[in-house]
C-alpha cells in the first residue's frame, strides 16, 4: 500500500508536466493578421473587421509640398476634412473627395493680418466656426471660413490657473452652447473651459491621482521619509488628458496617457464632467492591449493618443505605441482591433489622429503624411450590427447577426453571450446555459441556472421527493442502529475496546480531545492513515480547482499545474510538521515527528470534507447562494484549526497557552523557511543565468 | 579504404558521361555559331556604334554595347529598336538624388561588406569606389563582356559577366572569382540597380512578385513610402528574430519587371535566387527614377543576444564565416517590345522559361472548382479527472469527410480536390521524424481507404498532407542536437510563431526545430510508402513548398541547396506516389505540382505598391491547377471568391466537422471559422459559379488582365471571354456593362473591353 501511494505521488506530477499542445499550423489570414482578446485576457486570432479602401497622400490631395508633422484632423458634418499641418504653419481644408479647397495660413484680427505658428489642434463647430489651437502663438483662435478672427482665447487670468506654466494649447473643441474646451500642455488639472464670451470657467473633468496600491504605499513611505528621500522619489501627477472629441449630445470623450494604472485611459464625460463610461466586467476597464510587450526587460504599453465616437456610439481610440485602433461599445466591450506598425496599407508609422464619417474611419499618419480610410468588412458589418441590436436590448433580433459573427469567428466570447441571452428569452434554457459557458458569462449563466434548476426540480418533483425521503429515512435508521454512528466515531462506546487506526480521523471530528489523548496514550499513530488523508487533500484541491461549478470557477482547466497544488498542500504540510517539531523540541514538547505529522493530518479532516462538499454543491447553486459555500469552507477551516490546537496540545502534552504560543512560532518558522527557500532559488537562478552567459560567450569566441 | 563498385553506379556514371558529352557537343555547335555571328557583327559595328559605346556582342535579336571608361552597358532590342541603359543617361539632371544616391545611379553594382576586425558594415558603389579610381576593366568574352571591378580601398575584386543568349541578356557573378584580400568580407551585391529605369516623364509600371504579384506605377507620388525590398522565397528561418511586426506574403517567384512606353525588361533570377532579393523604388523617394533590381546575399548575418530579457542584455552581430556557400548568381533580362509589355506578357515569358528549362508541362484540364482542406484532429490539453492530459481530439474523422464529399457530389459539383491534414496522431504532434499512420480516433486505415475510394469514385482527388521540414521542439536531446540545423552561433535554430499583439514569440503555440537536409529523403520516402500502403496516390509535403532555411554548420546546405533538394524530392515523390499537392508553392515547388493549393490571392500591400494582380496565376494557368486562398478564413469572404472568378481558379475552404468549440483556446485558434455545416451551402454556390466561369472560358488560360477602375478588374481568356469582377460595395457600370457589388460579369464575346485599352 505504501509503495502504491508513493507511486501515485510520483506519477501524478510526471503525467501533468506541461506537454504543449502542438500544431502544424499555418495561419490563413496572412496579411490582415488581426486579433482580439478572449475572456482570459489573451490575444487570439480573429478576422479583420475593417479594411483599407483608400489612402490619400499629398499628391492625391493636390498639395505642392508634403505634410510636415501634421498633428490633428477633423472631419465636418459635410465630409470636408480639416488638417492641422503643424510644421508648415497652416490649416488645410479638403472637400469630401479629399481635394484641397482652401489653405488657411493668414488670418486677420480686426483687419490686422496674423499668421499661425505650429498649430496643433483644429475643430469646426456646427455653425461653421473654425477653432484653431495656435500652439506656439499661445492662443486659441475662433475664425470664420474667410479667416476673419472673431475671438481669441489666451491664458486664463485666474488664481485657479497655474500662472507659472506657459500656455500652450494643444487641442480645442466647442459644444453646442459654444463653450470652448482646451487641452493645454503641462496642465494636469483637467480641460480648460471657457464660456462663449471667453471667460475662464474652471477645469472640466478634473483628473485625480488614482489610488492604486503603489500610490498608497508611497504615501505611507512619504510619511516616514526625510524630505531629501521624498524628493528622490518619482512624482505622481494626475493622469494627463492628451486628446478629446465631442459627440452630438455634448458628451466629451477624452483619452489620457501616463498615470500609474492601466484603467481609465478613456473617459466619456457628461456636461458636469463625470465619467459615464460603463464597464460591465472588471477587466473591461483596461483599454488598449491587455498583453504588454516586454523586450529586453523593458515594457511598452498602450498609450492612447486620440479618441472619437461614431453615429452608432462606437468608440474608436488610437494607440500611439503600436499605432492600433481599439473599438469599444458603450459598455467598454472590445469590438475589434485594427491598424498596427509597418509599411503596409492599413498600418502606420506614426498615427496621430482619428475621426469617423459616414461609417468610415480616417486615420492621419504624421510620418507617412497620408490619411488612410477604412470601411467595415463583411465580418465588421455583422459584428457592429449585432452589438447595436444587443446593446439596445433587442436580444432576439440580434441572433441573426450573432450567428453570422460566429460563422466567421468562433473565437469571440461575446458572440456566444449574445446568443445566450436570446436563447434565454426564448426559454431554451439548456442551450442558453451552454452559450453562456462558451462565452464565459458567469453572471448570466448563474441567472439562467436558477430558472433551469427550478424547471428541472419541478419536472422531476416526484423523483427528487422520493430520493430525499429515502436518504433521510435511511440515515435515521442507520444512526438508530448505531452501526454507522460507531463507524464514524460519533459515539465513543468502543474506545476502550480499541479502534482500528483509520477510524480516528472520524472520531477526532466530534471528540477531538478524547481521541487525540487516546492516540497519544495508545500510540496508534498510523502513517498509512495520514498519507491517505493527505492524498485525499490533494485530490480535493484538484477537484476544487478543476471541478468547481462554472459559475464559481475562474480557473482554466488546461492550465492546471500539479506542482502548484502539491506546493499548496503537501509541501506546506511538511513544512508545518518540520517547523513544529523543531520549535517544540526547544519548547519541551513531548511529541515525535511522527506524532506531529499524523495528528496534524487528522486535524485536516473537516477542512478537506468542507472543500469536497462545497465543490460538489457549487455545481448546483447560483451566485446569490454562493455565500453558503463560503461559510461552509469557513466552518471547515475553523473546525480544522480547533482540531489542530487539540492535536498539538495532546501530542506535546502542553497546556493551552503554550500550545497557542508554539503554533505562532511554528507559523513564523514556516515563513522564515519559505523566505530562505526563495532566496536560495533566486540565487540558483542567478547562477544558472551567469553560467549560461559565460558558456554562450565561450561558444561564440571559439565558433 | 576500399571502393565498392556495383552495377548501378557504373550505369550511372556511363549515362552521366554520355549526357555530358552530348551537352558539350551541343554547346560547341551553338558556341561556334554564336561566336561567329558575334565576331562578324563586331567587325561591322565597330564603326557604327552608339555614341560613346562599343559593340560587345550581337545576335539576331539583340546587341550589347559597352563603354570602356564608365563600364556602362546598353542593351539593344533590334526587333523593336529599343535601348536599355544600365545607368540612366540623364542622371546628371536628377534633382532628388543626393550624395551616395547619385553615385549609385552611375553604378553597375553596389556591394555590402563588413570589417572582420571592427565588425562594422558598409556599402560601396562601383562608380565611386572603382570606376572613378580606374579600378574597373572590361574584357570581351564570347557573346559579351566581362567587367572586373577592383574596389581598392575595400580590397575586393568582383567580376561581372554580361552575355547575350538568344532573346535575353545574362548577367552572372561567379563567387569563385571574387577576391577578398584585406579584412573586408562581402555580405551582399546589388546587380544593375538602375538597368532600364524609367524617369519622371515616362509612364509605365514595375511588377514585383509579392504574393500574387503587385504593380507599382511610375511616379505614383508615394514619396514618403519605404523602398520595396523583399526576399525571394521568404526569409531564412534559421536566422533568429526577436520581434515580428509585419505579416506579409512572400515573393514566390524569382522575377521582376519594368515596363513603359519605351519597351520593357523582364528579369528572372535563374541561379542563387533563394538567396536573392527584389528591390524597387519609385521617383522622389531617393532619386528621380523608377527602378527594379535584384540583389543577393553572399554571407548570412544573425544577431546573438547575451542575457536575453534582462536589462543588461547585449546584442552581438554574427556573420557567416569562411567562403561563399553558393557558387553562382545569375539574372536574365528579357527585353520586351513597346506593344507587348503588359504583365500578362511577362507571365508569358516566365511560363515559357519554366516549360522549356524547368520541365513544367501543359495539362489538358477543365480546371477544379473547389479545394477543401480538412483538419483531422488537433492536440489539446484536456482535463481528465482534474488532471490535464495532452490529447488528440478528432475534428474531422474519415466518416465526416465522407459525408462532406457525398454532399458536394449530390449538389452536382463535378471537380473537387480534398486534402487531409493532421490525419495521424504523430503528424498532429509534429513528430515528423517518425512514420505516420492514420489515427484510430478518426477511423483508422480502414475508414481512410473507404473514404479514398469514395472520393476517387466521385471523380475527385484526395491528398494526404504532412510536414517534412520541421519537427516539434518537444523532443529528445539526440534529435534536438544532431538532426536540427544550426544557427551562425552554432546553436540549434528554433522556429516560433509570433503574437500579433506584442510582436513577440508566442509561448502558447508550438515551436519547431528544422531538419537537416540529409534526413529529408528518408522522411519523404517514408511518407510515400505509407501513403501508397493505403492505396492513395495523392501526397502533400506540407510547407516544404514555401519554407526555406540554411544550415550554417554546413556550407553545402544553404537555402539554395535546400530549394534544389526539395525540387528533387518533390519530383521523386510525384513519380513514386502519383500526384503531388503543394501549398502556396515557390517556383521550385511549383514546377512539380499537380495542384497548387491556396495560391496567393493578393499581395502584402506595401505603401509603395499600387494594386495587386494575379500574375502568379497567369504564370501557372494551363500548367498547374490551383486554388485561391480560403474563403472562410477572411473577414471579407467574397474577396477570395472574386479572385477565384477573376482567374477561373478553384475556391478554397478549410473545414472541420466536429468538436469545433475545442479549437477555441487551443493552439489552433486560427481555424476560427472552420465549421463546415455553416459553410457548405455557400461553398456549393461558389463552386457552381466557378464552374460557370470555367465553362464560359472553356478551360483556356488567361490571355490578358487589367484594372478598369478602383477595385474593378477584367480578365481576358484565350477563347475571347472576358470576366469583370467588382470588389466594391457598390455596383459599377463599365461601358454599359453593369457589374453588381461584390460580384462579377461574364462577357462571352469579350465585349470590346480589351480592344479599346490597346
XYZ file of C-alpha atoms in Angstrom, chain A residues 12 15-16 18-35 37-38 40 42-48 51-55 57 59-60 64 66-69 289 291-297 322 324 340-345 347 349 366-369 375-380 403 406-413 416 437-440 542-543 546-547 556-562 685-686 689 693 695-697 699-700 703, chain B residues 220-226 242-243 245-249 284 304-307 309-316 318-319 321 373 375 379-381 383 385-388 390 421-422 427-430 467 472 474 488-491 497 499-504 507-510 512 546 583-584 598 603-607 609-611 629-630 632-639 654 661 663-665 667-673 678-679 682 710-711 729 742:
214
model
C 0.811 12.372 -10.825
C 1.714 12.916 -16.110
C 0.961 16.562 -15.954
C 3.432 20.677 -19.419
C 3.058 18.810 -22.624
C 2.489 21.638 -25.010
C -0.362 21.209 -27.354
C 1.275 21.279 -30.737
C 0.164 22.329 -34.155
C 1.495 22.048 -37.638
C -0.283 25.299 -38.053
C -0.341 27.806 -40.791
C -2.262 30.973 -40.400
C -4.657 31.521 -43.232
C -5.421 35.182 -42.755
C -1.942 36.003 -43.954
C -1.755 39.755 -44.255
C -4.571 41.010 -42.106
C -3.306 39.218 -39.063
C -5.800 40.715 -36.673
C -6.647 39.560 -33.192
C -8.753 39.417 -26.568
C -10.612 36.447 -25.118
C -8.764 35.264 -20.184
C -5.159 36.530 -24.046
C -4.870 37.559 -27.646
C -6.444 35.152 -30.131
C -6.708 35.228 -33.895
C -9.733 36.951 -35.422
C -10.838 38.003 -38.878
C -10.385 41.629 -39.868
C -10.197 47.084 -44.395
C -8.437 49.898 -46.212
C -10.327 51.279 -49.166
C -8.280 54.339 -49.942
C -5.107 56.163 -48.950
C -1.140 61.305 -49.686
C -0.104 64.215 -54.259
C -3.637 62.804 -54.154
C 2.546 71.011 -53.725
C 4.215 67.215 -48.301
C 2.525 67.458 -44.941
C 5.065 68.263 -42.257
C 4.389 66.602 -38.921
C -3.675 45.988 -25.208
C -0.814 41.828 -23.186
C 2.218 44.014 -22.620
C 5.338 43.730 -24.690
C 8.386 43.028 -22.522
C 11.529 43.247 -24.594
C 14.976 43.352 -23.006
C 13.249 43.823 -19.659
C 1.819 50.395 -31.761
C -3.522 50.446 -33.277
C -0.524 48.324 -36.395
C 3.077 49.310 -37.066
C 4.513 48.980 -40.537
C 4.922 49.948 -44.133
C 1.820 48.290 -45.439
C -1.576 49.688 -46.250
C -0.517 50.046 -40.811
C 4.492 54.723 -38.729
C 2.332 62.120 -39.435
C 5.338 60.260 -40.884
C 3.695 58.763 -43.935
C 1.970 62.119 -44.419
C -14.501 50.647 -44.022
C -16.040 47.596 -42.420
C -15.545 44.165 -43.910
C -18.430 41.709 -44.079
C -17.449 40.467 -40.631
C -17.154 44.024 -39.341
C -24.855 33.766 -35.852
C -19.903 33.128 -35.008
C -19.768 31.679 -38.515
C -16.815 33.951 -39.261
C -15.209 33.974 -35.835
C -15.692 31.195 -33.318
C -13.173 32.847 -31.007
C -15.394 35.743 -29.957
C -16.742 35.042 -26.481
C -21.830 33.350 -27.504
C -20.484 28.802 -20.782
C -18.882 29.252 -24.199
C -18.964 32.988 -23.705
C -17.591 32.801 -20.128
C -7.528 19.320 -7.600
C -11.295 18.790 -7.663
C -10.980 21.777 -11.818
C -14.500 20.687 -10.961
C -8.550 27.402 -16.724
C -8.638 23.641 -16.570
C -5.961 23.293 -19.238
C -3.501 25.434 -17.339
C -3.559 23.171 -14.316
C -0.203 22.564 -12.695
C 0.004 19.755 -10.153
C 18.650 31.091 -10.878
C 21.167 33.929 -10.982
C 21.980 32.692 -15.872
C 26.086 33.660 -20.283
C 29.050 29.391 -21.734
C 27.476 31.365 -24.597
C 30.378 33.795 -24.668
C 30.971 29.170 -27.563
C 30.829 32.387 -29.579
C 32.895 29.368 -33.011
C 2.967 57.354 -58.220
C 3.651 60.185 -55.801
C 4.378 57.873 -52.876
C 7.499 59.757 -51.953
C 7.120 59.031 -48.235
C 6.932 55.257 -48.766
C 9.790 52.934 -47.883
C 13.296 38.832 -31.563
C 10.278 40.544 -32.915
C 5.839 43.126 -36.725
C 4.780 42.834 -40.293
C 2.820 39.952 -41.684
C 3.451 39.768 -45.386
C 3.092 37.488 -48.332
C 11.112 61.106 -55.463
C 23.011 36.760 -30.826
C 21.600 38.068 -27.605
C 23.517 37.592 -24.403
C 21.409 37.700 -21.268
C 15.196 39.514 -21.303
C 17.485 41.209 -18.855
C 18.338 44.842 -18.517
C 21.996 44.143 -19.185
C 21.295 42.138 -22.334
C 23.611 42.801 -25.214
C 23.359 42.079 -28.929
C 26.285 40.695 -30.875
C 27.395 37.488 -36.184
C 28.366 36.878 -39.789
C 32.465 32.859 -41.713
C -8.679 21.284 -46.727
C -8.103 19.105 -40.401
C -3.659 18.222 -29.932
C -5.113 19.887 -26.892
C -4.572 19.694 -23.204
C -8.626 17.731 -18.028
C -10.450 13.712 -13.633
C -8.876 17.034 -12.891
C -5.520 16.273 -14.453
C -4.676 17.845 -17.806
C -2.425 16.292 -23.957
C -4.057 17.474 -42.676
C -3.356 16.082 -39.211
C 1.532 14.306 -37.519
C -0.640 16.340 -35.174
C 2.139 16.173 -32.595
C 4.630 17.319 -35.245
C 5.249 18.245 -42.873
C 8.336 19.630 -32.669
C 9.331 18.963 -27.640
C 25.615 31.001 -37.193
C 26.204 30.987 -33.443
C 26.281 27.177 -33.514
C 23.095 26.691 -31.533
C 5.142 31.702 -34.069
C 1.894 37.074 -31.302
C 0.036 39.757 -33.212
C -0.476 41.711 -30.025
C 3.075 42.020 -28.679
C 5.001 41.046 -31.830
C 6.984 38.645 -29.608
C 4.640 30.710 -25.940
C 1.189 29.204 -26.254
C 1.946 27.918 -29.745
C 4.363 25.085 -30.526
C 9.989 23.640 -34.002
C 7.263 27.621 -49.315
C 0.501 24.902 -50.741
C 1.440 28.443 -51.936
C -4.032 28.235 -51.635
C -0.183 40.982 -52.189
C 1.273 42.435 -48.990
C 0.071 45.912 -49.973
C 3.251 47.753 -49.089
C 2.818 51.518 -49.143
C 2.589 49.427 -54.247
C -0.498 50.427 -56.198
C -2.574 47.281 -56.635
C -6.947 31.434 -50.532
C -9.684 30.012 -48.291
C -13.977 31.126 -44.905
C -10.795 32.472 -43.308
C -11.300 36.073 -44.317
C -13.344 38.920 -42.853
C -14.496 39.557 -46.437
C -15.353 36.063 -47.721
C -16.239 37.439 -51.151
C -12.710 38.773 -51.795
C -10.631 24.986 -44.668
C -15.529 24.546 -29.871
C -10.475 24.886 -31.392
C -11.103 27.874 -29.152
C -8.320 28.204 -26.591
C -3.021 26.215 -30.481
C -5.364 26.014 -33.480
C -7.473 29.048 -32.653
C -6.642 30.463 -36.082
C -9.165 27.958 -37.511
C -11.831 30.232 -36.089
C -14.368 29.809 -38.869
C -22.210 26.723 -41.640
C -20.403 26.997 -44.961
C -22.200 28.874 -49.662
C -10.572 51.329 -58.294
C -11.084 47.704 -57.167
C -19.631 47.526 -52.015
C -19.013 42.302 -54.759
